[in-house]
Every structure is written in structure tokens, then in C-alpha cells.
């Protein structure tokens, strides 16, 4: 698994020490995934919950405009005590496999846009390579799939990715007049492509991952799957219908989509229990299971530790409590009772290797080796 603390994963794509400079063109595809299963799909009876409330807020004109600064900036730092810059961005970057990535719950596309920009800006270590039929090193296409229930968010994220691609292409063409300069490996670097696919779907729709479901054609394909700030936006069902465990369907979907050597990475805001304790450790233990576990998602650092003054923390805690309660009351969040243990259970049911870590109010998680079951 890869963490911001270091590169320890056995799932990292093989890279050459001399990758080709990235100068991609871009193509775009859109898939509409309905929530109605195919006629020949057999479904077990499962409670359905309304996920539209958490998704619909991203249709508001000002929400996506303010999202990066307010949600990923102010809120992550001052409310949830897990800054994007020092924790979430490194976590996403180091688990991002550009050659085949699925982002579930896209927001504004901030994290994937940042990771892709970093990937395209470097030509020494990060761009994936493979050998063609003539044994020449060639650059793999970058294939990114975006999945979300909200069409506005999908378009915003897709536009962000295309902007990153066009900027990289313009920067690449500046030095050679855009002529498609041949690399030392004999590949026309201007012909490299970035494919962006959007899928409008409900992550909790179990029919999506069945053999004849709407997404069966993309099962077991992705080298990485991310779900950042998704789970706390999903409503919890009543305890009699599964409560927090209903959200663990998202892990089932991720496991079905991941390749055998793929990696899942994500984060979510936990519930009220994680607001109250000012002494919660900032770099606690890993909740790993299976071979290769035991590597914390994040090591060291002082982010999220208790402030030296108790009064400022009490004020922040009160603000965090108020904001979380209001978000849950309005349906923006559904995480009031969410706990680490519930998500760990869902991860372990679907993956052989699981690593979790609590930072402030946030749960960070990695998972690998998806479990396969006959459906």
C-alpha cells in the first residue's frame, strides 16, 4: 500500500527510469448508468435509502464554486482537523494509478485534477510505461472514470481534468512548436491520450455490480479507486435496516471494479463521537488485516494535535458540533452516528488487506486484494 509516509505498495505500476514526456490529447466518453437492474439479474432483497439529498447540494450554483476553498480548505482544517494540503492531497497522489483510475463521488474533481497535474508535469518517475509488440517502450493511455449521482458535479470534474490535460499539452508543445516531437523511444509524444468517462449512478445501488448489471463491463479493471469525502454524504438507514452498514455497499462496488492488484483509497468524516475528544491521537495505529498490512496510512506530523490552549479548542469543538448537526438535519450529511469500526467491518468484508487511520474527525483508509465471491 502506498501512504504519504512512503512507497510501500506491491501494487505500484511498473515504471521506467526514462518515461516519455507527457503531451496528451484528450477524448471524452459518457455512460449513463440507471438504477434499474437487467431482467436476468437476480437481486436479494435489500433496503433502499434516498441518496439524492447529499448529492443534490452540488447542483446549487454557489456550492461547487465555493467548494474548494470552503469545504476542502476551511472546513477540513478548522472543523474536521484533517488539512487537505498536508494529509489528503499526499494520500490521494500516492495511491493514484493514472493508467486506469475510478473516482467515486467526484466533488469538483479537485483531488484527481491535482494528482493528474502532478503526474503530467513529471517525466522521470510517474508516467506508466509498457512494451509494445515490437518491444519498444510506449506510454500507456491515461484512463479516468468519474462516477457520481450528480450530473453537475460530473461535468465540473470532467472540465477540470480536461483543463489540466490542455494545460499540459500546451506546455509540452511550447518547446517544440507542437510538432509532435519523437522521443528517444520512437513514440510520438503528442499522440498520447487521456480518456475521461463519466458515469451517473448511485453508489449504493447493488444491481450495478452484479454479473449482468449496468457496470459489469468495467468490473475488475481499475488499478486504483478513490472515494474522498463520499461516505459521510450518504444517509444512514435506520438501525433496523442496517444503519451505517448500508454505506458499506460502496466498498462492495469498489472491490468489484478493482483489478486484483488494485488499491482503494478514501476518506470520510466520522460522526459526533469523534468531535468530543480533544486528545484523540493525530497519528494512531493502523487497522490492517492480512499480509502486507500494518503500514499506517499516515505517519508522524503534528497536524490535528491538541492546541496548547483549551479554550480555543472548546470553541472549535462547539462550532464543529453545530455544523455537523446542521448538515445532518438538512440531509447534506448522514454521518451523525458513523464510527470507524463500522467502516472497518465493511472494508474487511470486501478486501484481504485493510489499513485505517483517524486524523481529527476523519477516517483515512487503504484497501487491497479485493475478495471475489460468486454472485
Coordinates of N, CA and C in Angstrom, one line a residue, residues 40-44 206-213 216 219-220 252 256 350 371-375:
X40 N -32.3 -10.2 -16.4 CA -31.8 -11.5 -16.0 C -30.9 -11.4 -14.8
X41 N -31.0 -10.3 -14.0 CA -30.2 -10.2 -12.8 C -31.1 -10.5 -11.6
X42 N -30.6 -11.4 -10.8 CA -31.3 -11.8 -9.6 C -30.7 -11.0 -8.4
X43 N -31.6 -10.3 -7.7 CA -31.2 -9.4 -6.6 C -31.8 -9.9 -5.3
X44 N -31.0 -9.9 -4.3 CA -31.5 -10.2 -3.0 C -32.3 -8.9 -2.4
X206 N -27.0 -1.8 -5.5 CA -26.4 -3.1 -5.6 C -26.4 -3.7 -6.9
X207 N -27.4 -3.4 -7.7 CA -27.6 -4.0 -9.0 C -26.4 -3.7 -10.0
X208 N -25.7 -2.6 -9.7 CA -24.6 -2.2 -10.6 C -23.5 -3.2 -10.7
X209 N -23.2 -3.9 -9.6 CA -22.1 -4.8 -9.6 C -22.4 -6.3 -9.8
X210 N -23.6 -6.6 -10.1 CA -23.9 -8.0 -10.5 C -23.4 -8.3 -11.9
X211 N -23.2 -9.6 -12.2 CA -22.6 -10.0 -13.4 C -23.3 -9.4 -14.6
X212 N -24.6 -9.2 -14.6 CA -25.3 -8.7 -15.7 C -25.8 -7.3 -15.4
X213 N -25.2 -6.6 -14.4 CA -25.6 -5.3 -14.1 C -25.0 -4.3 -15.1
X216 N -21.2 -4.1 -15.3 CA -20.4 -5.3 -15.4 C -19.3 -5.3 -16.3
X219 N -16.0 -4.2 -14.6 CA -15.5 -4.9 -13.4 C -14.1 -5.4 -13.5
X220 N -13.4 -5.4 -12.4 CA -12.0 -6.0 -12.3 C -11.0 -5.3 -13.2
X252 N -18.3 -2.7 -1.6 CA -18.5 -3.8 -2.5 C -18.4 -3.4 -3.9
X256 N -15.5 -4.8 -6.6 CA -15.9 -5.4 -7.9 C -15.2 -4.7 -9.1
X350 N -14.8 -7.0 2.2 CA -14.6 -6.9 0.8 C -13.1 -6.9 0.3
X371 N -11.8 -9.2 -2.4 CA -12.3 -10.5 -2.3 C -13.3 -10.8 -3.4
X372 N -13.2 -11.9 -4.0 CA -14.2 -12.3 -5.1 C -15.2 -13.3 -4.6
X373 N -16.4 -13.1 -4.9 CA -17.5 -14.0 -4.5 C -18.4 -14.2 -5.7
X374 N -19.0 -15.4 -5.7 CA -19.9 -15.7 -6.7 C -21.2 -15.1 -6.4
X375 N -21.7 -14.3 -7.3 CA -23.0 -13.6 -7.1 C -24.1 -14.3 -7.8

